[in-house]
Tab-separated table of C-alpha atoms and ligand atoms in Angstrom:
chain	number	residue	atom	x	y	z
A	1	MET	CA	-5.521	-30.847	-25.506
A	2	ASN	CA	-2.916	-31.350	-22.749
A	3	ARG	CA	-3.816	-32.975	-19.482
A	4	PRO	CA	-5.891	-30.842	-17.074
A	5	LEU	CA	-4.207	-28.537	-14.536
A	6	LYS	CA	-5.494	-29.583	-11.108
A	7	LEU	CA	-5.843	-26.912	-8.420
A	8	GLY	CA	-6.089	-27.160	-4.650
A	9	ILE	CA	-7.569	-23.968	-3.199
A	10	ALA	CA	-7.157	-23.137	0.503
A	11	GLY	CA	-9.384	-20.293	1.678
A	12	LEU	CA	-12.968	-19.887	0.528
A	13	GLY	CA	-13.574	-16.351	1.675
A	14	THR	CA	-13.899	-13.250	-0.505
A	15	VAL	CA	-11.089	-14.142	-2.883
A	16	GLY	CA	-11.464	-17.955	-2.818
A	17	THR	CA	-15.141	-17.849	-3.738
A	18	GLY	CA	-14.447	-15.088	-6.306
A	19	LEU	CA	-11.904	-17.403	-7.951
A	20	LEU	CA	-14.322	-20.382	-8.017
A	21	GLN	CA	-16.919	-18.140	-9.611
A	22	LEU	CA	-14.467	-16.907	-12.223
A	23	LEU	CA	-13.356	-20.434	-13.112
A	24	ALA	CA	-16.967	-21.599	-13.355
A	25	GLU	CA	-17.925	-18.680	-15.596
A	26	HIS	CA	-14.872	-18.526	-17.853
A	27	GLY	CA	-13.499	-22.085	-17.564
A	28	PRO	CA	-14.242	-23.315	-21.103
A	29	ARG	CA	-12.793	-20.204	-22.771
A	30	LEU	CA	-9.676	-20.306	-20.614
A	31	ALA	CA	-9.150	-23.961	-21.394
A	32	GLY	CA	-9.200	-23.063	-25.086
A	33	ASN	CA	-6.714	-20.280	-24.499
A	34	VAL	CA	-4.140	-22.327	-22.614
A	35	GLY	CA	-4.774	-25.682	-24.241
A	36	ARG	CA	-5.811	-27.508	-21.061
A	37	THR	CA	-8.777	-27.490	-18.695
A	38	ILE	CA	-8.351	-26.052	-15.223
A	39	GLU	CA	-9.995	-28.187	-12.575
A	40	VAL	CA	-10.433	-27.544	-8.874
A	41	VAL	CA	-9.841	-30.924	-7.234
A	42	GLY	CA	-9.473	-29.944	-3.565
A	43	VAL	CA	-10.601	-27.128	-1.267
A	44	CYS	CA	-9.970	-26.201	2.346
A	45	ALA	CA	-11.316	-23.612	4.755
A	46	ARG	CA	-11.855	-23.351	8.495
A	47	SER	CA	-15.479	-24.426	8.570
A	48	ARG	CA	-16.877	-27.071	6.302
A	49	SER	CA	-20.468	-26.277	7.186
A	50	LYS	CA	-20.307	-22.517	6.518
A	51	PRO	CA	-22.639	-21.520	3.678
A	52	ARG	CA	-20.682	-20.339	0.597
A	53	SER	CA	-21.822	-18.321	-2.389
A	54	VAL	CA	-20.486	-21.050	-4.718
A	55	ALA	CA	-21.055	-24.823	-4.718
A	56	THR	CA	-18.114	-26.828	-3.350
A	57	GLU	CA	-19.834	-30.107	-2.447
A	58	ALA	CA	-18.503	-31.938	-5.499
A	59	ILE	CA	-14.895	-31.001	-4.644
A	60	ALA	CA	-12.761	-33.004	-2.220
A	61	TRP	CA	-12.628	-31.293	1.194
A	62	PHE	CA	-9.455	-30.975	3.269
A	63	ASP	CA	-9.489	-29.955	6.948
A	64	GLU	CA	-5.834	-28.937	6.863
A	65	ALA	CA	-4.390	-26.560	4.291
A	66	ALA	CA	-0.886	-28.131	4.441
A	67	ARG	CA	-2.315	-31.582	3.634
A	68	LEU	CA	-4.115	-30.186	0.608
A	69	ALA	CA	-0.943	-28.378	-0.421
A	70	ALA	CA	1.106	-31.572	-0.526
A	71	ASP	CA	-1.618	-33.860	-1.835
A	72	PRO	CA	-0.487	-35.856	-4.921
A	73	ALA	CA	-3.798	-35.145	-6.654
A	74	ILE	CA	-3.033	-31.436	-7.108
A	75	ASP	CA	-0.662	-29.736	-9.582
A	76	VAL	CA	-0.920	-26.210	-8.177
A	77	PHE	CA	-1.612	-24.901	-4.697
A	78	VAL	CA	-3.604	-21.667	-4.381
A	79	GLU	CA	-3.254	-20.027	-0.964
A	80	LEU	CA	-6.150	-17.606	-0.175
A	81	ILE	CA	-6.168	-17.835	3.621
A	82	GLY	CA	-4.097	-14.780	4.575
A	83	GLY	CA	-1.812	-13.991	7.506
A	84	GLU	CA	1.969	-13.681	7.681
A	85	ASP	CA	2.529	-16.985	9.511
A	86	GLY	CA	0.351	-19.845	10.695
A	87	ALA	CA	-1.664	-22.025	8.353
A	88	ALA	CA	-0.888	-19.995	5.233
A	89	LYS	CA	2.886	-20.178	5.667
A	90	ALA	CA	2.837	-23.824	6.637
A	91	ALA	CA	0.773	-24.693	3.583
A	92	VAL	CA	2.818	-22.649	1.126
A	93	GLU	CA	6.015	-24.253	2.386
A	94	ALA	CA	4.442	-27.720	2.244
A	95	ALA	CA	3.416	-27.151	-1.403
A	96	LEU	CA	6.844	-25.830	-2.433
A	97	LYS	CA	8.632	-28.703	-0.648
A	98	ALA	CA	6.334	-31.137	-2.448
A	99	GLY	CA	7.464	-29.556	-5.723
A	100	LYS	CA	4.148	-27.810	-6.471
A	101	PRO	CA	3.808	-24.291	-7.864
A	102	VAL	CA	2.057	-21.866	-5.560
A	103	VAL	CA	-0.262	-18.927	-6.297
A	104	THR	CA	-0.989	-16.654	-3.361
A	105	ALA	CA	-2.697	-13.271	-2.735
A	106	ASN	CA	-0.961	-12.974	0.653
A	107	LYS	CA	1.076	-9.762	0.898
A	108	ALA	CA	1.671	-10.149	4.624
A	109	LEU	CA	3.271	-13.565	4.123
A	110	LEU	CA	5.433	-12.388	1.245
A	111	ALA	CA	6.465	-9.109	2.891
A	112	LYS	CA	7.813	-11.108	5.808
A	113	HIS	CA	9.042	-14.293	4.168
A	114	GLY	CA	9.168	-13.437	0.433
A	115	ALA	CA	12.916	-13.824	-0.026
A	116	ASP	CA	13.037	-17.167	1.776
A	117	LEU	CA	9.971	-18.528	-0.038
A	118	ALA	CA	11.361	-17.386	-3.419
A	119	THR	CA	14.603	-19.216	-2.607
A	120	LEU	CA	12.689	-22.364	-1.662
A	121	ALA	CA	10.603	-22.150	-4.867
A	122	GLU	CA	13.753	-21.804	-6.921
A	123	GLN	CA	15.488	-24.715	-5.209
A	124	GLN	CA	12.425	-26.814	-5.961
A	125	GLY	CA	12.197	-25.527	-9.535
A	126	VAL	CA	8.610	-24.367	-9.161
A	127	ALA	CA	6.702	-21.109	-9.498
A	128	LEU	CA	5.634	-18.769	-6.717
A	129	GLN	CA	3.176	-16.242	-8.168
A	130	PHE	CA	1.501	-13.362	-6.339
A	131	GLU	CA	-0.203	-10.936	-8.746
A	132	ALA	CA	-3.134	-10.444	-6.374
A	133	ALA	CA	-0.950	-9.504	-3.394
A	134	VAL	CA	-0.556	-5.882	-4.540
A	135	ALA	CA	-3.355	-3.542	-5.679
A	136	GLY	CA	-5.949	-6.270	-6.344
A	137	GLY	CA	-7.019	-6.210	-9.944
A	138	ILE	CA	-4.194	-3.906	-11.181
A	139	PRO	CA	-1.657	-6.112	-12.971
A	140	VAL	CA	1.348	-4.375	-11.413
A	141	ILE	CA	3.484	-7.407	-10.485
A	142	LYS	CA	3.582	-8.674	-14.049
A	143	THR	CA	4.082	-5.133	-15.333
A	144	LEU	CA	7.174	-4.563	-13.171
A	145	ARG	CA	8.572	-8.094	-13.522
A	146	GLU	CA	8.017	-8.496	-17.232
A	147	ALA	CA	6.658	-5.572	-19.210
A	148	LEU	CA	9.089	-2.987	-17.769
A	149	ALA	CA	12.100	-5.324	-17.326
A	150	GLY	CA	14.076	-3.323	-19.915
A	151	ASN	CA	13.971	-0.157	-17.802
A	152	GLN	CA	16.064	1.239	-15.041
A	153	LEU	CA	13.338	2.295	-12.646
A	154	ARG	CA	13.753	5.373	-10.477
A	155	ARG	CA	10.558	5.445	-8.456
A	156	VAL	CA	7.456	3.338	-7.828
A	157	TYR	CA	4.713	4.802	-5.732
A	158	GLY	CA	1.033	4.648	-5.310
A	159	ILE	CA	-2.192	4.593	-3.399
A	160	LEU	CA	-2.193	1.002	-2.198
A	161	ASN	CA	-4.900	0.958	0.463
A	162	GLY	CA	-8.532	1.561	-0.476
A	163	THR	CA	-9.702	2.100	3.097
A	164	CYS	CA	-7.329	5.045	3.648
A	165	ASN	CA	-8.096	6.507	0.253
A	166	TYR	CA	-11.821	6.258	0.953
A	167	ILE	CA	-11.414	8.051	4.311
A	168	LEU	CA	-9.245	10.832	2.888
A	169	THR	CA	-11.622	11.297	-0.077
A	170	GLN	CA	-14.652	11.548	2.197
A	171	MET	CA	-12.832	14.039	4.451
A	172	GLN	CA	-12.088	16.121	1.394
A	173	GLU	CA	-15.476	15.926	-0.309
A	174	GLU	CA	-17.765	16.035	2.703
A	175	HIS	CA	-15.677	18.189	5.062
A	176	ARG	CA	-15.948	15.582	7.785
A	177	ALA	CA	-13.598	14.647	10.606
A	178	PHE	CA	-11.367	11.600	10.407
A	179	ALA	CA	-13.066	9.699	13.280
A	180	ASP	CA	-16.511	10.295	11.806
A	181	VAL	CA	-15.555	8.955	8.362
A	182	LEU	CA	-13.699	6.003	9.866
A	183	ALA	CA	-16.822	5.009	11.830
A	184	GLU	CA	-18.886	5.179	8.640
A	185	ALA	CA	-16.293	3.200	6.709
A	186	GLN	CA	-16.484	0.474	9.367
A	187	GLN	CA	-20.263	0.433	9.145
A	188	LYS	CA	-20.111	0.047	5.321
A	189	GLY	CA	-17.510	-2.714	5.552
A	190	TYR	CA	-14.722	-0.686	3.918
A	191	ALA	CA	-12.757	-0.716	7.154
A	192	GLU	CA	-12.124	-3.533	9.608
A	193	ALA	CA	-13.452	-3.431	13.188
A	194	ASP	CA	-9.759	-3.062	14.164
A	195	PRO	CA	-8.611	-0.617	11.482
A	196	THR	CA	-5.016	-0.322	12.741
A	197	PHE	CA	-3.485	-2.383	9.987
A	198	ASP	CA	-4.935	-0.175	7.268
A	199	ILE	CA	-4.923	3.307	8.756
A	200	ASP	CA	-1.525	3.065	10.404
A	201	GLY	CA	0.035	2.222	7.052
A	202	PHE	CA	1.095	-1.425	7.551
A	203	ASP	CA	-1.006	-2.857	4.734
A	204	THR	CA	0.414	-0.259	2.344
A	205	ALA	CA	3.917	-1.094	3.618
A	206	HIS	CA	3.439	-4.848	2.957
A	207	LYS	CA	2.572	-4.087	-0.672
A	208	LEU	CA	5.311	-1.507	-1.037
A	209	ALA	CA	7.935	-4.019	0.171
A	210	LEU	CA	6.998	-6.296	-2.749
A	211	LEU	CA	6.963	-3.487	-5.300
A	212	THR	CA	10.391	-2.302	-4.160
A	213	SER	CA	11.917	-5.727	-4.559
A	214	LEU	CA	10.489	-6.098	-8.061
A	215	ALA	CA	11.448	-2.553	-9.107
A	216	PHE	CA	15.036	-2.588	-7.869
A	217	GLY	CA	15.979	-6.263	-7.787
A	218	THR	CA	16.579	-6.163	-4.004
A	219	ARG	CA	15.634	-8.607	-1.259
A	220	VAL	CA	12.240	-7.845	0.254
A	221	ALA	CA	12.877	-5.476	3.195
A	222	PHE	CA	9.587	-4.757	4.946
A	223	ASP	CA	11.356	-3.996	8.230
A	224	GLN	CA	13.321	-1.167	6.520
A	225	ILE	CA	10.214	0.905	5.645
A	226	ASP	CA	9.499	4.203	7.351
A	227	ILE	CA	5.761	4.024	8.120
A	228	GLU	CA	3.272	6.708	9.120
A	229	GLY	CA	-0.505	6.391	8.895
A	230	ILE	CA	-3.370	8.829	8.470
A	231	ARG	CA	-4.664	9.146	12.039
A	232	THR	CA	-3.164	12.607	12.543
A	233	ILE	CA	-4.727	14.117	9.432
A	234	THR	CA	-7.309	16.689	10.353
A	235	GLN	CA	-9.909	18.622	8.449
A	236	ALA	CA	-7.658	21.683	8.870
A	237	ASP	CA	-4.942	19.875	6.865
A	238	ILE	CA	-7.403	18.797	4.160
A	239	GLU	CA	-8.734	22.375	3.825
A	240	ALA	CA	-5.282	23.971	3.875
A	241	ALA	CA	-4.121	21.499	1.204
A	242	ASP	CA	-7.094	22.422	-0.943
A	243	ASP	CA	-6.358	26.184	-0.590
A	244	LEU	CA	-2.745	25.529	-1.610
A	245	GLY	CA	-3.654	23.387	-4.616
A	246	TYR	CA	-3.035	19.955	-3.145
A	247	ARG	CA	-4.844	16.768	-2.117
A	248	VAL	CA	-3.726	14.597	0.800
A	249	LYS	CA	-3.149	10.913	-0.089
A	250	LEU	CA	-1.614	8.008	1.779
A	251	LEU	CA	1.299	6.999	-0.476
A	252	GLY	CA	3.719	4.151	-0.466
A	253	VAL	CA	6.895	5.367	-2.177
A	254	ALA	CA	10.023	3.473	-3.223
A	255	LEU	CA	12.679	5.843	-4.537
A	256	MET	CA	16.199	5.096	-5.725
A	257	THR	CA	18.603	7.782	-4.493
A	258	ASP	CA	22.376	8.139	-4.586
A	259	SER	CA	22.591	6.962	-0.971
A	260	GLY	CA	20.279	4.002	-1.216
A	261	ILE	CA	16.566	3.310	-1.488
A	262	GLU	CA	13.899	5.305	0.305
A	263	GLN	CA	10.896	3.125	1.221
A	264	ARG	CA	8.334	5.242	2.936
A	265	VAL	CA	4.618	5.109	3.680
A	266	HIS	CA	3.047	8.396	4.784
A	267	PRO	CA	0.337	10.872	3.995
A	268	ALA	CA	1.606	13.152	1.232
A	269	MET	CA	0.422	16.264	-0.572
A	270	VAL	CA	0.052	15.805	-4.350
A	271	PRO	CA	-0.946	18.589	-6.782
A	272	LYS	CA	-4.733	18.551	-7.059
A	273	HIS	CA	-4.695	18.523	-10.840
A	274	SER	CA	-2.373	15.500	-11.063
A	275	ALA	CA	-3.707	12.121	-12.183
A	276	ILE	CA	-2.948	10.546	-8.794
A	277	ALA	CA	-4.988	13.232	-6.972
A	278	GLU	CA	-7.967	12.176	-9.052
A	279	VAL	CA	-7.788	8.589	-7.761
A	280	SER	CA	-10.599	8.719	-5.256
A	281	GLY	CA	-12.591	6.432	-2.948
A	282	VAL	CA	-11.490	2.828	-2.633
A	283	THR	CA	-9.605	2.905	-5.981
A	284	ASN	CA	-5.897	2.075	-5.972
A	285	CYS	CA	-3.158	3.212	-8.316
A	286	VAL	CA	0.503	2.573	-8.904
A	287	ALA	CA	2.785	5.072	-10.657
A	288	ILE	CA	6.126	3.996	-12.137
A	289	ASP	CA	8.950	6.218	-13.362
A	290	GLY	CA	11.356	4.396	-15.700
A	291	ASP	CA	14.191	5.641	-17.917
A	292	TYR	CA	12.703	4.285	-21.144
A	293	CYS	CA	9.001	3.886	-20.359
A	294	GLY	CA	8.696	7.367	-18.847
A	295	ASN	CA	5.950	7.903	-16.267
A	296	LEU	CA	3.114	5.402	-16.108
A	297	LEU	CA	0.007	5.310	-13.937
A	298	LEU	CA	-2.080	2.192	-13.508
A	299	ALA	CA	-5.346	2.585	-11.636
A	300	GLY	CA	-8.251	0.330	-10.756
A	301	ALA	CA	-9.934	-1.768	-8.107
A	302	GLY	CA	-7.428	-2.656	-5.410
A	303	ALA	CA	-9.645	-5.185	-3.639
A	304	GLY	CA	-12.891	-7.135	-3.883
A	305	ALA	CA	-13.777	-10.632	-4.934
A	306	LYS	CA	-13.830	-10.100	-8.677
A	307	ALA	CA	-10.779	-7.841	-9.104
A	308	THR	CA	-8.640	-10.059	-6.880
A	309	ALA	CA	-9.846	-13.254	-8.534
A	310	SER	CA	-8.879	-11.734	-11.873
A	311	ALA	CA	-5.289	-11.360	-10.627
A	312	VAL	CA	-5.164	-14.856	-9.147
A	313	ALA	CA	-6.496	-16.308	-12.414
A	314	SER	CA	-3.754	-14.587	-14.377
A	315	ASP	CA	-1.117	-16.397	-12.275
A	316	ILE	CA	-2.872	-19.737	-12.706
A	317	LEU	CA	-3.009	-19.257	-16.463
A	318	ASP	CA	0.709	-18.460	-16.604
A	319	ILE	CA	1.427	-21.718	-14.781
A	320	ALA	CA	-0.941	-23.583	-17.115
A	321	ARG	CA	1.101	-22.261	-20.054
A	322	GLY	CA	4.402	-23.045	-18.353
A	323	ASP	CA	5.301	-19.375	-18.375
A	324	THR	CA	6.741	-18.773	-14.925
A	325	PRO	CA	9.616	-16.313	-14.383
A	326	PRO	CA	11.363	-16.057	-10.976
A	327	PRO	CA	8.997	-14.609	-8.349
A	328	PHE	CA	10.841	-11.298	-8.054
A	329	GLY	CA	12.010	-11.097	-11.663
A	330	VAL	CA	15.588	-12.268	-11.096
A	331	PRO	CA	16.774	-15.532	-9.543
A	332	ALA	CA	16.458	-15.315	-5.738
A	333	GLY	CA	20.201	-15.664	-5.249
A	334	GLN	CA	20.787	-12.597	-7.428
A	335	LEU	CA	18.475	-10.292	-5.439
A	336	LYS	CA	20.718	-7.567	-4.067
A	337	ALA	CA	20.997	-6.667	-0.399
A	338	TYR	CA	18.703	-3.771	0.374
A	339	ARG	CA	20.525	-0.478	1.059
A	340	ARG	CA	18.342	1.945	2.999
A	341	ALA	CA	18.583	5.669	2.435
A	342	LYS	CA	18.156	7.568	5.707
A	343	LEU	CA	14.847	9.382	5.906
A	344	GLY	CA	16.646	12.327	7.551
A	345	GLN	CA	18.384	12.860	4.198
A	346	HIS	CA	15.126	12.866	2.239
A	347	GLN	CA	14.964	15.966	0.074
A	348	GLY	CA	11.672	17.592	-0.535
A	349	ALA	CA	9.275	20.378	0.225
A	350	TYR	CA	7.100	20.255	3.369
A	351	TYR	CA	3.759	21.476	4.558
A	352	VAL	CA	3.721	22.452	8.200
A	353	ARG	CA	0.702	23.447	10.286
A	354	LEU	CA	1.339	25.163	13.613
A	355	SER	CA	-1.058	26.258	16.255
A	356	VAL	CA	0.716	29.475	17.321
A	357	PHE	CA	-0.096	31.452	20.497
A	358	ASP	CA	-1.094	34.908	19.306
A	359	ARG	CA	1.461	36.945	21.196
A	360	PRO	CA	4.174	39.433	20.310
A	361	GLY	CA	7.362	37.909	18.957
A	362	ALA	CA	5.931	34.403	18.395
A	363	MET	CA	6.011	34.551	14.610
A	364	ALA	CA	9.458	36.169	14.554
A	365	SER	CA	10.793	33.436	16.807
A	366	ILE	CA	9.322	30.731	14.558
A	367	ALA	CA	10.771	32.308	11.436
A	368	GLY	CA	14.140	32.489	13.235
A	369	ARG	CA	14.043	28.798	14.135
A	370	VAL	CA	13.243	27.858	10.541
A	371	GLY	CA	16.022	30.096	9.257
A	372	GLU	CA	18.612	28.691	11.676
A	373	ARG	CA	18.265	25.280	10.034
A	374	GLY	CA	18.675	26.761	6.575
A	375	VAL	CA	15.060	26.059	5.638
A	376	SER	CA	13.556	28.672	3.347
A	377	LEU	CA	9.859	29.243	3.102
A	378	GLU	CA	7.787	29.415	-0.073
A	379	SER	CA	4.767	30.690	1.793
A	380	ILE	CA	3.454	31.409	5.268
A	381	VAL	CA	-0.276	31.826	5.834
A	382	GLN	CA	-1.973	32.768	9.063
A	383	LYS	CA	-5.453	31.206	9.054
A	384	ARG	CA	-8.572	32.362	10.834
A	385	PRO	CA	-8.704	30.665	14.226
A	386	PRO	CA	-11.581	28.200	14.635
A	387	GLY	CA	-14.661	30.124	15.795
A	388	ALA	CA	-13.567	33.557	14.525
A	389	GLN	CA	-16.157	35.181	12.281
A	390	ILE	CA	-15.396	36.360	8.772
A	391	GLY	CA	-15.334	40.181	8.542
A	392	ILE	CA	-15.640	40.666	12.276
A	393	ALA	CA	-12.538	39.117	13.752
A	394	ALA	CA	-9.758	37.752	11.570
A	395	ARG	CA	-7.882	36.969	14.770
A	396	GLY	CA	-9.041	35.039	17.793
A	397	ARG	CA	-8.844	36.033	21.443
A	398	PRO	CA	-5.498	37.642	22.331
A	399	GLY	CA	-3.069	34.900	23.285
A	400	ALA	CA	-5.281	32.121	21.896
A	401	PRO	CA	-3.713	29.721	19.347
A	402	THR	CA	-3.970	30.681	15.664
A	403	PRO	CA	-3.356	28.191	12.831
A	404	VAL	CA	-0.328	29.067	10.712
A	405	VAL	CA	0.542	27.094	7.604
A	406	LEU	CA	4.082	27.081	6.221
A	407	ILE	CA	5.227	25.637	2.902
A	408	THR	CA	8.958	25.158	2.630
A	409	HIS	CA	11.207	25.118	-0.394
A	410	GLU	CA	13.120	21.940	-0.904
A	411	THR	CA	15.080	20.987	2.222
A	412	THR	CA	16.074	17.882	4.142
A	413	GLU	CA	13.863	16.011	6.559
A	414	GLU	CA	16.542	16.447	9.217
A	415	ALA	CA	16.456	20.246	8.828
A	416	ILE	CA	12.704	20.592	9.035
A	417	ARG	CA	12.397	18.168	11.938
A	418	GLY	CA	15.125	20.057	13.791
A	419	ALA	CA	13.302	23.341	13.249
A	420	LEU	CA	9.982	21.945	14.405
A	421	SER	CA	11.532	20.489	17.483
A	422	SER	CA	13.062	23.861	18.459
A	423	ILE	CA	9.706	25.568	17.762
A	424	SER	CA	7.951	23.148	20.111
A	425	GLU	CA	10.593	23.668	22.822
A	426	ASP	CA	10.202	27.473	22.630
A	427	GLY	CA	6.608	27.120	23.794
A	428	ASN	CA	5.068	29.307	21.129
A	429	VAL	CA	2.770	26.519	19.845
A	430	SER	CA	-0.123	24.857	21.662
A	431	GLU	CA	0.189	21.407	20.064
A	432	ARG	CA	2.647	19.168	18.230
A	433	PRO	CA	3.382	20.645	14.791
A	434	GLN	CA	1.825	18.805	11.868
A	435	MET	CA	4.221	18.020	9.021
A	436	ILE	CA	3.257	16.501	5.666
A	437	ARG	CA	5.700	15.798	2.861
A	438	ILE	CA	4.949	17.215	-0.584
A	439	GLU	CA	5.592	14.532	-3.193
A	440	PRO	CA	7.010	15.938	-6.429
A	441	LEU	CA	5.154	14.506	-9.463
B	501	NAP	N1	-10.363	-9.382	0.015
B	501	NAP	C1	-9.691	-8.740	-0.897
B	501	NAP	O1	-10.229	-7.887	-1.583
B	501	NAP	C2	-8.240	-9.041	-1.115
B	501	NAP	C3	-7.528	-8.300	-2.052
B	501	NAP	C4	-6.151	-8.632	-2.291
B	501	NAP	C5	-5.578	-9.617	-1.564
B	501	NAP	N2	-6.280	-10.275	-0.591
B	501	NAP	C6	-5.586	-11.372	0.139
B	501	NAP	O2	-6.254	-12.586	-0.167
B	501	NAP	C7	-6.160	-13.434	0.969
B	501	NAP	C8	-7.588	-13.914	1.322
B	501	NAP	O3	-8.327	-12.776	1.663
B	501	NAP	P1	-9.928	-12.812	1.821
B	501	NAP	O4	-10.382	-11.417	1.811
B	501	NAP	O5	-10.524	-13.761	0.833
B	501	NAP	O6	-10.050	-13.397	3.291
B	501	NAP	P2	-11.371	-14.004	4.005
B	501	NAP	O7	-12.604	-13.551	3.295
B	501	NAP	O8	-11.205	-13.690	5.432
B	501	NAP	O9	-11.225	-15.554	3.763
B	501	NAP	C9	-10.235	-16.301	4.414
B	501	NAP	C10	-10.497	-17.762	4.156
B	501	NAP	O10	-9.478	-18.514	4.752
B	501	NAP	C11	-10.076	-19.570	5.528
B	501	NAP	N3	-9.210	-19.899	6.659
B	501	NAP	C12	-8.873	-19.129	7.696
B	501	NAP	N4	-8.027	-19.801	8.506
B	501	NAP	C13	-7.783	-20.951	7.940
B	501	NAP	C14	-7.009	-22.101	8.291
B	501	NAP	N5	-6.278	-22.125	9.402
B	501	NAP	N6	-7.004	-23.160	7.463
B	501	NAP	C15	-7.757	-23.153	6.303
B	501	NAP	N7	-8.522	-22.115	5.939
B	501	NAP	C16	-8.547	-21.038	6.767
B	501	NAP	C17	-11.423	-19.033	6.005
B	501	NAP	O11	-12.258	-20.109	6.318
B	501	NAP	P3	-13.801	-19.905	6.737
B	501	NAP	O12	-14.481	-19.336	5.520
B	501	NAP	O13	-14.295	-21.259	7.044
B	501	NAP	O14	-13.802	-18.965	7.914
B	501	NAP	C18	-11.853	-18.239	4.767
B	501	NAP	O15	-12.481	-19.085	3.870
B	501	NAP	C19	-5.437	-12.662	2.046
B	501	NAP	O16	-4.082	-12.935	2.013
B	501	NAP	C20	-5.668	-11.198	1.640
B	501	NAP	O17	-4.669	-10.331	2.110
B	501	NAP	C21	-7.601	-10.005	-0.375
């Protein structure tokens, strides 16, 4: 047997303790598989006295992650602290500069500094592995970087945030309002006390930035992503989607087009009988369209101690075997500059919900505004206003707003946005129009 592989682990929270548990449970079998034992020789966290679910007393303690990262006793540094800068970044840089391979689960760090860290790793001739950074237990990094390397990929998209998918699923299944479900998710620990990062789409965008780079061989470009979250989704949208044969999902989409790459995070309508529509609750999924592999869908646990530890362990085992390709699949210097496709040129069908004042000429004016921009409609449905009773009054009070749902044929984002802005200016609607893209599957 070869000499042991010695790990330094910084961060003993959900993922760090999950990893220690996995190594304790499966260590002997893994040693047999890779031909060397894997030993944890140093750990670091914020508080030494905090009770942990796994025993760490026999392992050397470090107060500072960067000191552990550069310590001569370790072969591999495992960063499980989190955060795009601060201690995590300092420690990862310290490890790479000391010539030590790094395994991290930190999507925020990589979305911001991925290209620079990959360059540093390459200069130092060491690995930088991050399987756990996207979609937890789903092995999507390795799939894109290695298993699908022979393909020209056209699109990678998915449900990359369990909190948002849980909220949208509950809104769908229990007919509850967004705020109500969010409060419950916070109570159950599925959503943070400050949920901004998840529900406004930033967490999805961090993961998407990494998938895009792997899929298209471009430099990580988090700041080029068009991001919308799920705060504006109402029960009316969920119900209208259901009537029309759709589900609403927060998607991260990276799409290669003739004018560049679209990277977008937004709520989208997907056909309700599609596989992605069936991905419910906190489950994540990633769909990949390639020229030779066809369409793939990987689904599973996107977070949690065990699923994430599984992904971190896979990176450690690759390093133990000496099997470490460049972080983003091609040498950092060969990553292409990112070319952004303008969202205004995005081609697709759209769902629009308007709250239209019930007065003569309003609908004709709306249809005119849509027509002016060359947008053609597949359907237009006037819904019962809230409070109107079935069979007694299909319409509300004269002049009161009535929900109207439009589905467009394929058009550009510029055209539909232009039409909606004219409709708002005309004063025939009582609130800002809701617009949701329909993702073709
Ligand atoms: N949780 C998941 O399901 C999941 C899934 C995929 C990826 N990830 C990623 O995995 C990483 C870790 O997430 P987590 O959920 O395990 O976080 P966590 O439970 O909050 O744990 C963070 C750990 O980092 C330690 N820490 C914080 N600041 C530190 C510092 N300055 N120096 C040293 N240690 C410090 C904390 O110490 P104390 O314990 O002493 O406070 C804690 O042990 C993040 O990058 C996250 O995005 C998490």
